[in-house]
Amino acid sequence: MARICLHGYISGKVQGVYYRQSTQEQAERLDIDGWIRNLEDERVELLIEGEEDAVRELEKWLARGPVKARVTAVELQPMTPQGITGFIVRR
């Protein structure tokens, strides 16, 4: 299966609800590389890279997020794989 990369933004109540850490847990479970960080405008920015099936599964999860999150929009755009290893929460 092909490796794909998506970059984008998650909007809604996604800060202060364990969204970044939960995304990291899901990414590690699915063997997806990348990063996630909070933005000053209350959105979350992320880059995810991995096998297409795994990335698509995480993409579906991102629309729900953890229990306390209220996701209103997921805006992801494909990009060329970056060759990232591991998944980190950026501060």
mmCIF file with all atom_site columns, C-alpha atoms in Angstrom, residues 11-91:
data_model
loop_
_atom_site.group_PDB
_atom_site.id
_atom_site.type_symbol
_atom_site.label_atom_id
_atom_site.label_alt_id
_atom_site.label_comp_id
_atom_site.label_asym_id
_atom_site.label_entity_id
_atom_site.label_seq_id
_atom_site.pdbx_PDB_ins_code
_atom_site.Cartn_x
_atom_site.Cartn_y
_atom_site.Cartn_z
_atom_site.occupancy
_atom_site.B_iso_or_equiv
_atom_site.pdbx_formal_charge
_atom_site.auth_seq_id
_atom_site.auth_comp_id
_atom_site.auth_asym_id
_atom_site.auth_atom_id
_atom_site.pdbx_PDB_model_num
ATOM 1  C CA . SER A 1 11 ? -11.728 23.346 14.289 1.00 0.00 ? 11 SER A CA 1
ATOM 2  C CA . GLY A 1 12 ? -14.209 23.319 17.150 1.00 0.00 ? 12 GLY A CA 1
ATOM 3  C CA . LYS A 1 13 ? -13.680 22.622 20.827 1.00 0.00 ? 13 LYS A CA 1
ATOM 4  C CA . VAL A 1 14 ? -10.342 20.893 20.330 1.00 0.00 ? 14 VAL A CA 1
ATOM 5  C CA . GLN A 1 15 ? -8.086  22.615 22.853 1.00 0.00 ? 15 GLN A CA 1
ATOM 6  C CA . GLY A 1 16 ? -8.100  21.717 26.536 1.00 0.00 ? 16 GLY A CA 1
ATOM 7  C CA . VAL A 1 17 ? -9.957  18.451 25.877 1.00 0.00 ? 17 VAL A CA 1
ATOM 8  C CA . TYR A 1 18 ? -6.996  16.041 25.446 1.00 0.00 ? 18 TYR A CA 1
ATOM 9  C CA . TYR A 1 19 ? -7.267  16.229 21.631 1.00 0.00 ? 19 TYR A CA 1
ATOM 10 C CA . ARG A 1 20 ? -3.539  16.395 20.852 1.00 0.00 ? 20 ARG A CA 1
ATOM 11 C CA . GLN A 1 21 ? -2.584  13.601 23.240 1.00 0.00 ? 21 GLN A CA 1
ATOM 12 C CA . SER A 1 22 ? -5.461  11.399 22.078 1.00 0.00 ? 22 SER A CA 1
ATOM 13 C CA . THR A 1 23 ? -4.450  11.962 18.462 1.00 0.00 ? 23 THR A CA 1
ATOM 14 C CA . GLN A 1 24 ? -0.891  10.961 19.324 1.00 0.00 ? 24 GLN A CA 1
ATOM 15 C CA . GLU A 1 25 ? -2.172  7.752  20.948 1.00 0.00 ? 25 GLU A CA 1
ATOM 16 C CA . GLN A 1 26 ? -4.299  6.925  17.894 1.00 0.00 ? 26 GLN A CA 1
ATOM 17 C CA . ALA A 1 27 ? -1.416  7.708  15.514 1.00 0.00 ? 27 ALA A CA 1
ATOM 18 C CA . GLU A 1 28 ? 0.974   5.485  17.444 1.00 0.00 ? 28 GLU A CA 1
ATOM 19 C CA . ARG A 1 29 ? -1.604  2.675  17.524 1.00 0.00 ? 29 ARG A CA 1
ATOM 20 C CA . LEU A 1 30 ? -1.955  2.941  13.730 1.00 0.00 ? 30 LEU A CA 1
ATOM 21 C CA . ASP A 1 31 ? 1.821   3.358  13.118 1.00 0.00 ? 31 ASP A CA 1
ATOM 22 C CA . ILE A 1 32 ? 1.362   6.861  11.686 1.00 0.00 ? 32 ILE A CA 1
ATOM 23 C CA . ASP A 1 33 ? 4.121   9.460  11.764 1.00 0.00 ? 33 ASP A CA 1
ATOM 24 C CA . GLY A 1 34 ? 3.730   13.215 12.073 1.00 0.00 ? 34 GLY A CA 1
ATOM 25 C CA . TRP A 1 35 ? 2.975   15.990 14.510 1.00 0.00 ? 35 TRP A CA 1
ATOM 26 C CA . ILE A 1 36 ? 0.140   18.026 16.038 1.00 0.00 ? 36 ILE A CA 1
ATOM 27 C CA . ARG A 1 37 ? 0.007   21.434 17.722 1.00 0.00 ? 37 ARG A CA 1
ATOM 28 C CA . ASN A 1 38 ? -2.423  24.020 19.083 1.00 0.00 ? 38 ASN A CA 1
ATOM 29 C CA . LEU A 1 39 ? -2.797  27.319 17.255 1.00 0.00 ? 39 LEU A CA 1
ATOM 30 C CA . GLU A 1 40 ? -3.578  30.694 18.808 1.00 0.00 ? 40 GLU A CA 1
ATOM 31 C CA . ASP A 1 41 ? -6.930  30.827 16.961 1.00 0.00 ? 41 ASP A CA 1
ATOM 32 C CA . GLU A 1 42 ? -8.114  27.731 18.919 1.00 0.00 ? 42 GLU A CA 1
ATOM 33 C CA . ARG A 1 43 ? -7.691  25.337 16.000 1.00 0.00 ? 43 ARG A CA 1
ATOM 34 C CA . VAL A 1 44 ? -5.308  22.391 15.927 1.00 0.00 ? 44 VAL A CA 1
ATOM 35 C CA . GLU A 1 45 ? -2.807  21.940 13.091 1.00 0.00 ? 45 GLU A CA 1
ATOM 36 C CA . LEU A 1 46 ? -1.407  18.552 12.176 1.00 0.00 ? 46 LEU A CA 1
ATOM 37 C CA . LEU A 1 47 ? 0.578   16.586 9.653  1.00 0.00 ? 47 LEU A CA 1
ATOM 38 C CA . ILE A 1 48 ? 0.036   12.832 9.377  1.00 0.00 ? 48 ILE A CA 1
ATOM 39 C CA . GLU A 1 49 ? 1.929   10.365 7.231  1.00 0.00 ? 49 GLU A CA 1
ATOM 40 C CA . GLY A 1 50 ? 1.673   6.605  6.851  1.00 0.00 ? 50 GLY A CA 1
ATOM 41 C CA . GLU A 1 51 ? 0.069   3.741  4.972  1.00 0.00 ? 51 GLU A CA 1
ATOM 42 C CA . GLU A 1 52 ? -3.088  4.971  3.247  1.00 0.00 ? 52 GLU A CA 1
ATOM 43 C CA . ASP A 1 53 ? -5.535  2.682  5.105  1.00 0.00 ? 53 ASP A CA 1
ATOM 44 C CA . ALA A 1 54 ? -4.148  3.747  8.484  1.00 0.00 ? 54 ALA A CA 1
ATOM 45 C CA . VAL A 1 55 ? -4.168  7.451  7.577  1.00 0.00 ? 55 VAL A CA 1
ATOM 46 C CA . ARG A 1 56 ? -7.782  7.184  6.383  1.00 0.00 ? 56 ARG A CA 1
ATOM 47 C CA . GLU A 1 57 ? -8.753  5.487  9.662  1.00 0.00 ? 57 GLU A CA 1
ATOM 48 C CA . LEU A 1 58 ? -7.119  8.289  11.668 1.00 0.00 ? 58 LEU A CA 1
ATOM 49 C CA . GLU A 1 59 ? -8.806  10.854 9.414  1.00 0.00 ? 59 GLU A CA 1
ATOM 50 C CA . LYS A 1 60 ? -12.210 9.431  10.431 1.00 0.00 ? 60 LYS A CA 1
ATOM 51 C CA . TRP A 1 61 ? -11.216 9.495  14.108 1.00 0.00 ? 61 TRP A CA 1
ATOM 52 C CA . LEU A 1 62 ? -10.106 13.145 13.826 1.00 0.00 ? 62 LEU A CA 1
ATOM 53 C CA . ALA A 1 63 ? -13.701 14.118 12.987 1.00 0.00 ? 63 ALA A CA 1
ATOM 54 C CA . ARG A 1 64 ? -14.841 12.683 16.336 1.00 0.00 ? 64 ARG A CA 1
ATOM 55 C CA . GLY A 1 65 ? -11.834 13.155 18.593 1.00 0.00 ? 65 GLY A CA 1
ATOM 56 C CA . PRO A 1 66 ? -11.853 12.298 22.291 1.00 0.00 ? 66 PRO A CA 1
ATOM 57 C CA . VAL A 1 67 ? -15.056 12.350 24.347 1.00 0.00 ? 67 VAL A CA 1
ATOM 58 C CA . LYS A 1 68 ? -14.918 16.017 25.434 1.00 0.00 ? 68 LYS A CA 1
ATOM 59 C CA . ALA A 1 69 ? -14.021 17.366 21.975 1.00 0.00 ? 69 ALA A CA 1
ATOM 60 C CA . ARG A 1 70 ? -16.601 18.943 19.659 1.00 0.00 ? 70 ARG A CA 1
ATOM 61 C CA . VAL A 1 71 ? -15.133 18.922 16.169 1.00 0.00 ? 71 VAL A CA 1
ATOM 62 C CA . THR A 1 72 ? -16.838 21.294 13.716 1.00 0.00 ? 72 THR A CA 1
ATOM 63 C CA . ALA A 1 73 ? -14.462 21.020 10.745 1.00 0.00 ? 73 ALA A CA 1
ATOM 64 C CA . VAL A 1 74 ? -11.615 18.858 9.477  1.00 0.00 ? 74 VAL A CA 1
ATOM 65 C CA . GLU A 1 75 ? -9.661  20.452 6.620  1.00 0.00 ? 75 GLU A CA 1
ATOM 66 C CA . LEU A 1 76 ? -6.928  18.151 5.302  1.00 0.00 ? 76 LEU A CA 1
ATOM 67 C CA . GLN A 1 77 ? -4.938  18.525 2.108  1.00 0.00 ? 77 GLN A CA 1
ATOM 68 C CA . PRO A 1 78 ? -2.638  15.931 0.545  1.00 0.00 ? 78 PRO A CA 1
ATOM 69 C CA . MET A 1 79 ? 1.035   16.688 0.282  1.00 0.00 ? 79 MET A CA 1
ATOM 70 C CA . THR A 1 80 ? 4.184   14.838 -0.666 1.00 0.00 ? 80 THR A CA 1
ATOM 71 C CA . PRO A 1 81 ? 5.324   12.446 2.117  1.00 0.00 ? 81 PRO A CA 1
ATOM 72 C CA . GLN A 1 82 ? 7.954   14.134 4.263  1.00 0.00 ? 82 GLN A CA 1
ATOM 73 C CA . GLY A 1 83 ? 9.776   11.047 5.559  1.00 0.00 ? 83 GLY A CA 1
ATOM 74 C CA . ILE A 1 84 ? 8.945   11.873 9.172  1.00 0.00 ? 84 ILE A CA 1
ATOM 75 C CA . THR A 1 85 ? 9.611   9.233  11.821 1.00 0.00 ? 85 THR A CA 1
ATOM 76 C CA . GLY A 1 86 ? 7.511   9.063  14.988 1.00 0.00 ? 86 GLY A CA 1
ATOM 77 C CA . PHE A 1 87 ? 4.622   11.223 16.135 1.00 0.00 ? 87 PHE A CA 1
ATOM 78 C CA . ILE A 1 88 ? 5.075   14.233 18.403 1.00 0.00 ? 88 ILE A CA 1
ATOM 79 C CA . VAL A 1 89 ? 2.915   16.816 20.143 1.00 0.00 ? 89 VAL A CA 1
ATOM 80 C CA . ARG A 1 90 ? 4.446   20.193 19.399 1.00 0.00 ? 90 ARG A CA 1
ATOM 81 C CA . ARG A 1 91 ? 4.183   22.926 22.003 1.00 0.00 ? 91 ARG A CA 1
#
